[in-house]
Amino acid sequence: MERLRFSTLDSAGLLLRLFGILARLTVTAEQEGENLSGLSTNPDKDIFVVRENGTTCLMVEFAVRFTVPFDVLAINGIDLITENAYLALPRGADIEGKCGSQDADIHISWKDKAYTLRINFVKETRDKGDEVWKMSKLQFVYDTSEKTHFINPYNPGKHTASSHGLSALVTPAGRSYVCEAKQTLTLISSDHQKGVTVAMSDIQIQPFDINSDFMFSEAYKCITDQREQLEETLPLILGFILGLIIVITLSVYHFHLKLTAVTQPQLPRDRSMYKNM
Amino acid sequence: MAHLIRSKFQNKLSNAATSMSNKSTAKVSGMMARMGFQAATDEEGLGFAACDDLDYDHRQGLQMDIMKSDEMEGGVGAGEDGMAAGDSHYQRDGTGPPPSGSKASGLGEEEKSPKITAWEAGWNVTNAIQGMFVLGLPYAILHGGYLGLFLIIFAAVVCCYTGKILIACLYEEDEDGQLVRVRDTYVDIANACCQPRFPSLGGHIVNVAQIIELVMTCILYVVVSGNLMYNSFPTLPISQKSWAIVATAALLPCAFLKNLKSVSKFSLLCTIAHFVINILVIAYCLSRARYWAWDKVKFYIDVKKFPISIGIIVFSYTSQIFLPSLEGNMQKPSDFHCMMNWTHIAACVLKGLFALVAYLTWADATKEVITDNLPSTIRAVVNLFLVSKALLSYPLPFFAAVEVLEKSFFNEQERTWFPSCYGGDGRLKAWGLTLRCSLVVFTLLMAIYVPHFALLMGLTGSLTGAGLCFLLPSLFHLKLLWRKLLWHHVFFDVAIFVIGGICAISGFIHSMEGLIEAYKYGIED
């Protein structure tokens, strides 16, 4: 598998063409992985694409943060303390991937393969005959001897954290999965069964049935986003009802006053107000 | 012979002494007069008060004539006195209006608002001083130890004293030595103090401070109810804004409030809800009395976090804004001092007990709002009562705000910009009701759209709250009544002024710091 690397300038130019006209890139190999640092506002968000036969077959756009626990030797030299390393998936990572009709996967690696994130997707048919696709496996390989994030690790080495029995991001087939809210998954590491937390946000993923080059199909919103939409429209509806209640109350009161008005005998003006003159 | 000479000598001495003391008091009087302190009683005010009494009697007589001519009843005595709503009734200290014999039902005039009893005034004051901030008191004890407890008691004493001196500013002594109520509102007191040079500047300042304080309190209650409901039902897709709108819909009937008596009913219910909350939490804490950490109550203070707690403790006793109108509407104003004492004692005891007991139960794990420490079943019930307490506390500041606004802007007699909100028969006009509803909606909009409202409230509270509760009463008391003040009263007033100033400045600085930090890091409320 060959990989093509683009510098930032080229990527920007590439993205402009992408959003302007549908352009076909020249094929130099059977498969190409491309990473395009987009013009998104989220600095951690990036889009990773697997192309086959001159067209995109898998697109993953998200922002990922990892919390990796690792052991550090205590001051007394005997005890082990667990520290947390906080990493983010950087822009411009290397991509490998494979597409298929029922299976697809993407491998994102950076820092000279010190870190690799592997995501597997499968497509299946549910009971009622609907086809859905989902994320079936998530694996994160990390090397604790990497200096920038792991400080004074005890027994540095490469570890793999995998998911078990994962069934996430379930989406009807032919649609892309969109979720702005943060989703957190915990992977069990080979390093003493420690829990590695993967937090994904601003997600838009489509691993199958991409019709046009670099174009996501119809979006399917996750439940949190749907609730947020409901949460946003509800105040407007309630505000409108409140305004209606106020208007009705005021008009009823106005007519009540008109109907029950009684003429009063005029009393002399109150002279106690003279002091205010 | 000898005793004659001695007595003459003594007379000369005593004469000399009295003349000297007279000269010195004259000097002091002159000096104080030059500094602007009142050199004489407010004769003008006394005169007007006497005029008003005569006028009142005259109109009583007129009413009797009208009644006799209209209905030919043999009724004796005065009917309901027909003053327009918003008119002030000057009364001698200790006596109410002349007892009414026959009813004035024929005239159908209900313009005068009914007087409230001392109990009802007590419920109102309790509503004001036992507010939502009681939930933050255990946290204050966490950071302040015994000093926090001491502050709770001290603040109650100081605020009770400032309330009493504020009401004392409303009265003047006339020639007979009797106290006559010549001023009616806080604004009147401020105007009287600035009398020679700026006749209305003080009134404007106090007006603005009052309106800000009252409206911010109303907005706070809406924010708090929205927040509590949102935290009680996290699974529902209703956000905090939607809950605030629902709460405002429930508060809309407040626009129909006519007088303090109906407000007092709400305050009574609010006090009951508050007692239930206190009893629930204290009972739960007592059930865990075995685990109390008596040794955790500290003597030293956490210097970074305690000043905020000082603000919470000290400014939670602020009821001075409501006192002039409460006292003016009491059936027996002589009960006022007794009512103030008892409400502040009750508040002090309950708050101290609550704070201490809750802190002993959770010690270092005490959270900023004590309901976060409670187990979920009790927390749900307490939250429900807290929401009802917030909603029931709203009518008092709302009614006070409406009164202040109507008096300043919608008063025919004082030639303000707009005509009166009340029609000839004393009923609220339709557009007056519109204004009240728009005030309710305004509080809702501010609750929804202003971010970090609690911090903003801390900022304005430390200025307007401290001003209206500590600085201004002591200042006005010194200025208006200094001739009658004993030296320890002067000392108390000056001390309260200084302490109030320190609290205000410290509260202001910390609120500004908190606000700046919140905006910098974009912390969500």
PDB file of N, CA and C in Angstrom, chain B residues 30-108:
ATOM      1  N   GLY B  30     -22.981  74.352  66.178  1.00  0.00           N
ATOM      2  CA  GLY B  30     -22.603  75.172  65.029  1.00  0.00           C
ATOM      3  C   GLY B  30     -21.705  74.415  64.078  1.00  0.00           C
ATOM      4  N   MET B  31     -20.761  73.689  64.665  1.00  0.00           N
ATOM      5  CA  MET B  31     -19.819  72.950  63.820  1.00  0.00           C
ATOM      6  C   MET B  31     -20.555  71.888  63.011  1.00  0.00           C
ATOM      7  N   MET B  32     -21.432  71.174  63.715  1.00  0.00           N
ATOM      8  CA  MET B  32     -22.170  70.128  63.022  1.00  0.00           C
ATOM      9  C   MET B  32     -23.077  70.712  61.953  1.00  0.00           C
ATOM     10  N   ALA B  33     -23.680  71.879  62.275  1.00  0.00           N
ATOM     11  CA  ALA B  33     -24.572  72.486  61.288  1.00  0.00           C
ATOM     12  C   ALA B  33     -23.788  72.864  60.038  1.00  0.00           C
ATOM     13  N   ARG B  34     -22.560  73.352  60.288  1.00  0.00           N
ATOM     14  CA  ARG B  34     -21.772  73.703  59.119  1.00  0.00           C
ATOM     15  C   ARG B  34     -21.411  72.477  58.322  1.00  0.00           C
ATOM     16  N   MET B  35     -21.229  71.339  59.007  1.00  0.00           N
ATOM     17  CA  MET B  35     -20.897  70.107  58.278  1.00  0.00           C
ATOM     18  C   MET B  35     -22.104  69.532  57.577  1.00  0.00           C
ATOM     19  N   GLY B  36     -23.284  70.091  57.867  1.00  0.00           N
ATOM     20  CA  GLY B  36     -24.455  69.625  57.133  1.00  0.00           C
ATOM     21  C   GLY B  36     -25.378  68.783  57.975  1.00  0.00           C
ATOM     22  N   PHE B  37     -24.988  68.549  59.252  1.00  0.00           N
ATOM     23  CA  PHE B  37     -25.892  67.755  60.068  1.00  0.00           C
ATOM     24  C   PHE B  37     -27.069  68.599  60.506  1.00  0.00           C
ATOM     25  N   GLN B  38     -28.141  67.907  60.762  1.00  0.00           N
ATOM     26  CA  GLN B  38     -29.380  68.615  61.023  1.00  0.00           C
ATOM     27  C   GLN B  38     -29.271  69.436  62.295  1.00  0.00           C
ATOM     28  N   ALA B  39     -29.552  70.728  62.185  1.00  0.00           N
ATOM     29  CA  ALA B  39     -29.429  71.599  63.348  1.00  0.00           C
ATOM     30  C   ALA B  39     -30.746  71.756  64.070  1.00  0.00           C
ATOM     31  N   ALA B  40     -31.808  71.395  63.448  1.00  0.00           N
ATOM     32  CA  ALA B  40     -33.105  71.540  64.102  1.00  0.00           C
ATOM     33  C   ALA B  40     -33.998  70.414  63.625  1.00  0.00           C
ATOM     34  N   THR B  41     -35.079  70.220  64.338  1.00  0.00           N
ATOM     35  CA  THR B  41     -36.012  69.196  63.886  1.00  0.00           C
ATOM     36  C   THR B  41     -36.637  69.634  62.566  1.00  0.00           C
ATOM     37  N   ASP B  42     -37.191  68.691  61.897  1.00  0.00           N
ATOM     38  CA  ASP B  42     -37.799  68.942  60.599  1.00  0.00           C
ATOM     39  C   ASP B  42     -39.167  69.554  60.835  1.00  0.00           C
ATOM     40  N   GLU B  43     -39.165  70.868  61.159  1.00  0.00           N
ATOM     41  CA  GLU B  43     -40.425  71.518  61.528  1.00  0.00           C
ATOM     42  C   GLU B  43     -41.400  71.478  60.366  1.00  0.00           C
ATOM     43  N   GLU B  44     -40.843  71.646  59.178  1.00  0.00           N
ATOM     44  CA  GLU B  44     -41.708  71.665  58.000  1.00  0.00           C
ATOM     45  C   GLU B  44     -42.461  70.353  57.871  1.00  0.00           C
ATOM     46  N   GLY B  45     -41.697  69.254  58.030  1.00  0.00           N
ATOM     47  CA  GLY B  45     -42.327  67.950  57.907  1.00  0.00           C
ATOM     48  C   GLY B  45     -43.397  67.754  58.965  1.00  0.00           C
ATOM     49  N   LEU B  46     -43.063  68.201  60.186  1.00  0.00           N
ATOM     50  CA  LEU B  46     -44.037  68.078  61.266  1.00  0.00           C
ATOM     51  C   LEU B  46     -45.291  68.849  60.924  1.00  0.00           C
ATOM     52  N   GLY B  47     -45.077  70.076  60.378  1.00  0.00           N
ATOM     53  CA  GLY B  47     -46.234  70.894  60.039  1.00  0.00           C
ATOM     54  C   GLY B  47     -47.122  70.201  59.020  1.00  0.00           C
ATOM     55  N   PHE B  48     -46.492  69.645  58.009  1.00  0.00           N
ATOM     56  CA  PHE B  48     -47.286  68.981  56.987  1.00  0.00           C
ATOM     57  C   PHE B  48     -48.021  67.778  57.545  1.00  0.00           C
ATOM     58  N   ALA B  49     -47.337  67.077  58.471  1.00  0.00           N
ATOM     59  CA  ALA B  49     -48.000  65.916  59.060  1.00  0.00           C
ATOM     60  C   ALA B  49     -49.249  66.348  59.809  1.00  0.00           C
ATOM     61  N   ALA B  50     -49.111  67.464  60.534  1.00  0.00           N
ATOM     62  CA  ALA B  50     -50.288  67.953  61.256  1.00  0.00           C
ATOM     63  C   ALA B  50     -51.384  68.345  60.275  1.00  0.00           C
ATOM     64  N   CYS B  51     -50.972  69.033  59.188  1.00  0.00           N
ATOM     65  CA  CYS B  51     -51.949  69.399  58.167  1.00  0.00           C
ATOM     66  C   CYS B  51     -52.660  68.182  57.637  1.00  0.00           C
ATOM     67  N   ASP B  52     -51.874  67.129  57.393  1.00  0.00           N
ATOM     68  CA  ASP B  52     -52.472  65.939  56.810  1.00  0.00           C
ATOM     69  C   ASP B  52     -53.481  65.330  57.766  1.00  0.00           C
ATOM     70  N   ASP B  53     -53.193  65.381  59.062  1.00  0.00           N
ATOM     71  CA  ASP B  53     -54.155  64.841  60.016  1.00  0.00           C
ATOM     72  C   ASP B  53     -55.437  65.624  59.958  1.00  0.00           C
ATOM     73  N   LEU B  54     -55.303  66.958  59.921  1.00  0.00           N
ATOM     74  CA  LEU B  54     -56.507  67.783  59.852  1.00  0.00           C
ATOM     75  C   LEU B  54     -57.281  67.488  58.587  1.00  0.00           C
ATOM     76  N   ASP B  55     -56.532  67.359  57.485  1.00  0.00           N
ATOM     77  CA  ASP B  55     -57.154  67.089  56.201  1.00  0.00           C
ATOM     78  C   ASP B  55     -57.891  65.766  56.245  1.00  0.00           C
ATOM     79  N   TYR B  56     -57.257  64.794  56.868  1.00  0.00           N
ATOM     80  CA  TYR B  56     -57.866  63.475  56.980  1.00  0.00           C
ATOM     81  C   TYR B  56     -59.182  63.570  57.738  1.00  0.00           C
ATOM     82  N   ASP B  57     -59.150  64.306  58.873  1.00  0.00           N
ATOM     83  CA  ASP B  57     -60.381  64.442  59.649  1.00  0.00           C
ATOM     84  C   ASP B  57     -61.454  65.142  58.832  1.00  0.00           C
ATOM     85  N   HIS B  58     -61.006  66.146  58.084  1.00  0.00           N
ATOM     86  CA  HIS B  58     -61.963  66.907  57.282  1.00  0.00           C
ATOM     87  C   HIS B  58     -62.636  66.011  56.263  1.00  0.00           C
ATOM     88  N   ARG B  59     -61.822  65.162  55.627  1.00  0.00           N
ATOM     89  CA  ARG B  59     -62.405  64.316  54.598  1.00  0.00           C
ATOM     90  C   ARG B  59     -63.271  63.232  55.212  1.00  0.00           C
ATOM     91  N   GLN B  60     -62.907  62.820  56.426  1.00  0.00           N
ATOM     92  CA  GLN B  60     -63.772  61.878  57.113  1.00  0.00           C
ATOM     93  C   GLN B  60     -65.144  62.500  57.275  1.00  0.00           C
ATOM     94  N   GLY B  61     -65.125  63.780  57.712  1.00  0.00           N
ATOM     95  CA  GLY B  61     -66.400  64.455  57.904  1.00  0.00           C
ATOM     96  C   GLY B  61     -67.173  64.575  56.603  1.00  0.00           C
ATOM     97  N   LEU B  62     -66.447  64.906  55.535  1.00  0.00           N
ATOM     98  CA  LEU B  62     -67.090  65.022  54.230  1.00  0.00           C
ATOM     99  C   LEU B  62     -67.742  63.716  53.824  1.00  0.00           C
ATOM    100  N   GLN B  63     -66.996  62.630  54.049  1.00  0.00           N
ATOM    101  CA  GLN B  63     -67.525  61.315  53.690  1.00  0.00           C
ATOM    102  C   GLN B  63     -68.803  61.039  54.446  1.00  0.00           C
ATOM    103  N   MET B  64     -68.791  61.403  55.725  1.00  0.00           N
ATOM    104  CA  MET B  64     -69.995  61.162  56.515  1.00  0.00           C
ATOM    105  C   MET B  64     -71.159  61.917  55.928  1.00  0.00           C
ATOM    106  N   ASP B  65     -70.875  63.183  55.473  1.00  0.00           N
ATOM    107  CA  ASP B  65     -71.959  63.959  54.872  1.00  0.00           C
ATOM    108  C   ASP B  65     -72.484  63.276  53.635  1.00  0.00           C
ATOM    109  N   ILE B  66     -71.545  62.817  52.798  1.00  0.00           N
ATOM    110  CA  ILE B  66     -71.946  62.168  51.551  1.00  0.00           C
ATOM    111  C   ILE B  66     -72.763  60.932  51.855  1.00  0.00           C
ATOM    112  N   MET B  67     -72.280  60.167  52.852  1.00  0.00           N
ATOM    113  CA  MET B  67     -73.003  58.954  53.205  1.00  0.00           C
ATOM    114  C   MET B  67     -74.409  59.292  53.640  1.00  0.00           C
ATOM    115  N   LYS B  68     -74.518  60.331  54.499  1.00  0.00           N
ATOM    116  CA  LYS B  68     -75.835  60.658  55.012  1.00  0.00           C
ATOM    117  C   LYS B  68     -76.735  61.106  53.887  1.00  0.00           C
ATOM    118  N   SER B  69     -76.181  61.909  52.973  1.00  0.00           N
ATOM    119  CA  SER B  69     -77.040  62.409  51.910  1.00  0.00           C
ATOM    120  C   SER B  69     -77.399  61.298  50.943  1.00  0.00           C
ATOM    121  N   ASP B  70     -76.517  60.336  50.740  1.00  0.00           N
ATOM    122  CA  ASP B  70     -76.794  59.286  49.767  1.00  0.00           C
ATOM    123  C   ASP B  70     -77.749  58.267  50.312  1.00  0.00           C
ATOM    124  N   GLU B  71     -77.496  57.841  51.512  1.00  0.00           N
ATOM    125  CA  GLU B  71     -78.212  56.658  51.948  1.00  0.00           C
ATOM    126  C   GLU B  71     -79.111  56.906  53.142  1.00  0.00           C
ATOM    127  N   MET B  72     -79.014  58.104  53.724  1.00  0.00           N
ATOM    128  CA  MET B  72     -79.885  58.415  54.847  1.00  0.00           C
ATOM    129  C   MET B  72     -79.761  57.371  55.927  1.00  0.00           C
ATOM    130  N   GLU B  73     -78.549  56.919  56.132  1.00  0.00           N
ATOM    131  CA  GLU B  73     -78.369  55.958  57.205  1.00  0.00           C
ATOM    132  C   GLU B  73     -78.060  56.686  58.482  1.00  0.00           C
ATOM    133  N   GLY B  74     -78.407  56.116  59.567  1.00  0.00           N
ATOM    134  CA  GLY B  74     -78.050  56.750  60.832  1.00  0.00           C
ATOM    135  C   GLY B  74     -76.694  56.303  61.321  1.00  0.00           C
ATOM    136  N   GLY B  75     -75.858  55.890  60.413  1.00  0.00           N
ATOM    137  CA  GLY B  75     -74.578  55.353  60.823  1.00  0.00           C
ATOM    138  C   GLY B  75     -73.681  56.414  61.440  1.00  0.00           C
ATOM    139  N   VAL B  76     -72.988  56.061  62.435  1.00  0.00           N
ATOM    140  CA  VAL B  76     -72.049  56.995  63.058  1.00  0.00           C
ATOM    141  C   VAL B  76     -70.644  56.476  62.845  1.00  0.00           C
ATOM    142  N   GLY B  77     -69.784  57.347  63.093  1.00  0.00           N
ATOM    143  CA  GLY B  77     -68.393  56.933  62.946  1.00  0.00           C
ATOM    144  C   GLY B  77     -67.925  57.114  61.522  1.00  0.00           C
ATOM    145  N   ALA B  78     -66.712  56.919  61.327  1.00  0.00           N
ATOM    146  CA  ALA B  78     -66.131  57.114  59.994  1.00  0.00           C
ATOM    147  C   ALA B  78     -66.258  55.851  59.175  1.00  0.00           C
ATOM    148  N   GLY B  79     -66.409  56.040  57.898  1.00  0.00           N
ATOM    149  CA  GLY B  79     -66.394  54.873  57.015  1.00  0.00           C
ATOM    150  C   GLY B  79     -64.951  54.519  56.684  1.00  0.00           C
ATOM    151  N   GLU B  80     -64.821  53.734  55.689  1.00  0.00           N
ATOM    152  CA  GLU B  80     -63.465  53.427  55.214  1.00  0.00           C
ATOM    153  C   GLU B  80     -62.864  54.708  54.691  1.00  0.00           C
ATOM    154  N   ASP B  81     -61.691  55.020  55.077  1.00  0.00           N
ATOM    155  CA  ASP B  81     -61.191  56.313  54.602  1.00  0.00           C
ATOM    156  C   ASP B  81     -60.811  56.177  53.143  1.00  0.00           C
ATOM    157  N   GLY B  82     -61.309  57.143  52.380  1.00  0.00           N
ATOM    158  CA  GLY B  82     -61.207  56.954  50.935  1.00  0.00           C
ATOM    159  C   GLY B  82     -59.985  57.610  50.340  1.00  0.00           C
ATOM    160  N   MET B  83     -58.873  57.135  50.690  1.00  0.00           N
ATOM    161  CA  MET B  83     -57.680  57.698  50.060  1.00  0.00           C
ATOM    162  C   MET B  83     -57.314  56.862  48.861  1.00  0.00           C
ATOM    163  N   ALA B  84     -56.790  57.518  47.886  1.00  0.00           N
ATOM    164  CA  ALA B  84     -56.365  56.779  46.702  1.00  0.00           C
ATOM    165  C   ALA B  84     -55.219  55.850  47.059  1.00  0.00           C
ATOM    166  N   ALA B  85     -55.208  54.769  46.421  1.00  0.00           N
ATOM    167  CA  ALA B  85     -54.123  53.822  46.677  1.00  0.00           C
ATOM    168  C   ALA B  85     -52.796  54.500  46.367  1.00  0.00           C
ATOM    169  N   GLY B  86     -51.839  54.288  47.165  1.00  0.00           N
ATOM    170  CA  GLY B  86     -50.547  54.932  46.975  1.00  0.00           C
ATOM    171  C   GLY B  86     -50.420  56.154  47.854  1.00  0.00           C
ATOM    172  N   ASP B  87     -51.501  56.614  48.412  1.00  0.00           N
ATOM    173  CA  ASP B  87     -51.432  57.747  49.321  1.00  0.00           C
ATOM    174  C   ASP B  87     -50.900  57.265  50.654  1.00  0.00           C
ATOM    175  N   SER B  88     -50.202  58.104  51.334  1.00  0.00           N
ATOM    176  CA  SER B  88     -49.643  57.662  52.604  1.00  0.00           C
ATOM    177  C   SER B  88     -50.509  58.160  53.733  1.00  0.00           C
ATOM    178  N   HIS B  89     -50.620  57.370  54.743  1.00  0.00           N
ATOM    179  CA  HIS B  89     -51.467  57.748  55.863  1.00  0.00           C
ATOM    180  C   HIS B  89     -50.580  58.085  57.036  1.00  0.00           C
ATOM    181  N   TYR B  90     -50.530  59.333  57.401  1.00  0.00           N
ATOM    182  CA  TYR B  90     -49.667  59.736  58.507  1.00  0.00           C
ATOM    183  C   TYR B  90     -50.326  59.368  59.812  1.00  0.00           C
ATOM    184  N   GLN B  91     -49.608  58.763  60.649  1.00  0.00           N
ATOM    185  CA  GLN B  91     -50.226  58.321  61.884  1.00  0.00           C
ATOM    186  C   GLN B  91     -49.304  58.584  63.054  1.00  0.00           C
ATOM    187  N   ARG B  92     -49.916  58.780  64.213  1.00  0.00           N
ATOM    188  CA  ARG B  92     -49.133  58.925  65.426  1.00  0.00           C
ATOM    189  C   ARG B  92     -48.569  57.565  65.761  1.00  0.00           C
ATOM    190  N   ASP B  93     -47.449  57.616  66.388  1.00  0.00           N
ATOM    191  CA  ASP B  93     -46.801  56.363  66.728  1.00  0.00           C
ATOM    192  C   ASP B  93     -47.666  55.583  67.703  1.00  0.00           C
ATOM    193  N   GLY B  94     -48.000  54.387  67.364  1.00  0.00           N
ATOM    194  CA  GLY B  94     -48.713  53.540  68.309  1.00  0.00           C
ATOM    195  C   GLY B  94     -50.209  53.474  68.080  1.00  0.00           C
ATOM    196  N   THR B  95     -50.752  54.434  67.355  1.00  0.00           N
ATOM    197  CA  THR B  95     -52.202  54.369  67.145  1.00  0.00           C
ATOM    198  C   THR B  95     -52.497  54.179  65.679  1.00  0.00           C
ATOM    199  N   GLY B  96     -53.573  53.534  65.413  1.00  0.00           N
ATOM    200  CA  GLY B  96     -53.941  53.356  64.019  1.00  0.00           C
ATOM    201  C   GLY B  96     -54.983  54.375  63.617  1.00  0.00           C
ATOM    202  N   PRO B  97     -55.616  54.194  62.499  1.00  0.00           N
ATOM    203  CA  PRO B  97     -56.677  55.117  62.078  1.00  0.00           C
ATOM    204  C   PRO B  97     -57.862  55.005  63.034  1.00  0.00           C
ATOM    205  N   PRO B  98     -58.675  56.033  63.143  1.00  0.00           N
ATOM    206  CA  PRO B  98     -59.807  55.999  64.068  1.00  0.00           C
ATOM    207  C   PRO B  98     -60.682  54.797  63.763  1.00  0.00           C
ATOM    208  N   PRO B  99     -61.175  54.146  64.781  1.00  0.00           N
ATOM    209  CA  PRO B  99     -61.925  52.919  64.526  1.00  0.00           C
ATOM    210  C   PRO B  99     -63.173  53.218  63.703  1.00  0.00           C
ATOM    211  N   SER B 100     -63.436  52.370  62.752  1.00  0.00           N
ATOM    212  CA  SER B 100     -64.563  52.615  61.854  1.00  0.00           C
ATOM    213  C   SER B 100     -65.803  51.974  62.430  1.00  0.00           C
ATOM    214  N   GLY B 101     -66.853  52.699  62.405  1.00  0.00           N
ATOM    215  CA  GLY B 101     -68.124  52.192  62.922  1.00  0.00           C
ATOM    216  C   GLY B 101     -68.854  51.450  61.839  1.00  0.00           C
ATOM    217  N   SER B 102     -69.744  52.176  61.154  1.00  0.00           N
ATOM    218  CA  SER B 102     -70.503  51.487  60.115  1.00  0.00           C
ATOM    219  C   SER B 102     -69.622  51.299  58.896  1.00  0.00           C
ATOM    220  N   LYS B 103     -69.966  50.337  58.127  1.00  0.00           N
ATOM    221  CA  LYS B 103     -69.167  50.054  56.943  1.00  0.00           C
ATOM    222  C   LYS B 103     -69.533  51.029  55.840  1.00  0.00           C
ATOM    223  N   ALA B 104     -68.597  51.260  54.993  1.00  0.00           N
ATOM    224  CA  ALA B 104     -68.853  52.158  53.857  1.00  0.00           C
ATOM    225  C   ALA B 104     -69.205  51.347  52.633  1.00  0.00           C
ATOM    226  N   SER B 105     -69.969  50.312  52.824  1.00  0.00           N
ATOM    227  CA  SER B 105     -70.245  49.410  51.709  1.00  0.00           C
ATOM    228  C   SER B 105     -71.029  50.119  50.618  1.00  0.00           C
ATOM    229  N   GLY B 106     -71.819  51.111  51.038  1.00  0.00           N
ATOM    230  CA  GLY B 106     -72.602  51.819  50.020  1.00  0.00           C
ATOM    231  C   GLY B 106     -71.710  52.536  49.024  1.00  0.00           C
ATOM    232  N   LEU B 107     -70.635  53.085  49.537  1.00  0.00           N
ATOM    233  CA  LEU B 107     -69.747  53.798  48.625  1.00  0.00           C
ATOM    234  C   LEU B 107     -68.921  52.851  47.768  1.00  0.00           C
ATOM    235  N   GLY B 108     -68.744  51.643  48.268  1.00  0.00           N
ATOM    236  CA  GLY B 108     -67.993  50.661  47.475  1.00  0.00           C
ATOM    237  C   GLY B 108     -66.546  51.063  47.266  1.00  0.00           C
TER     238      GLY B 108
END
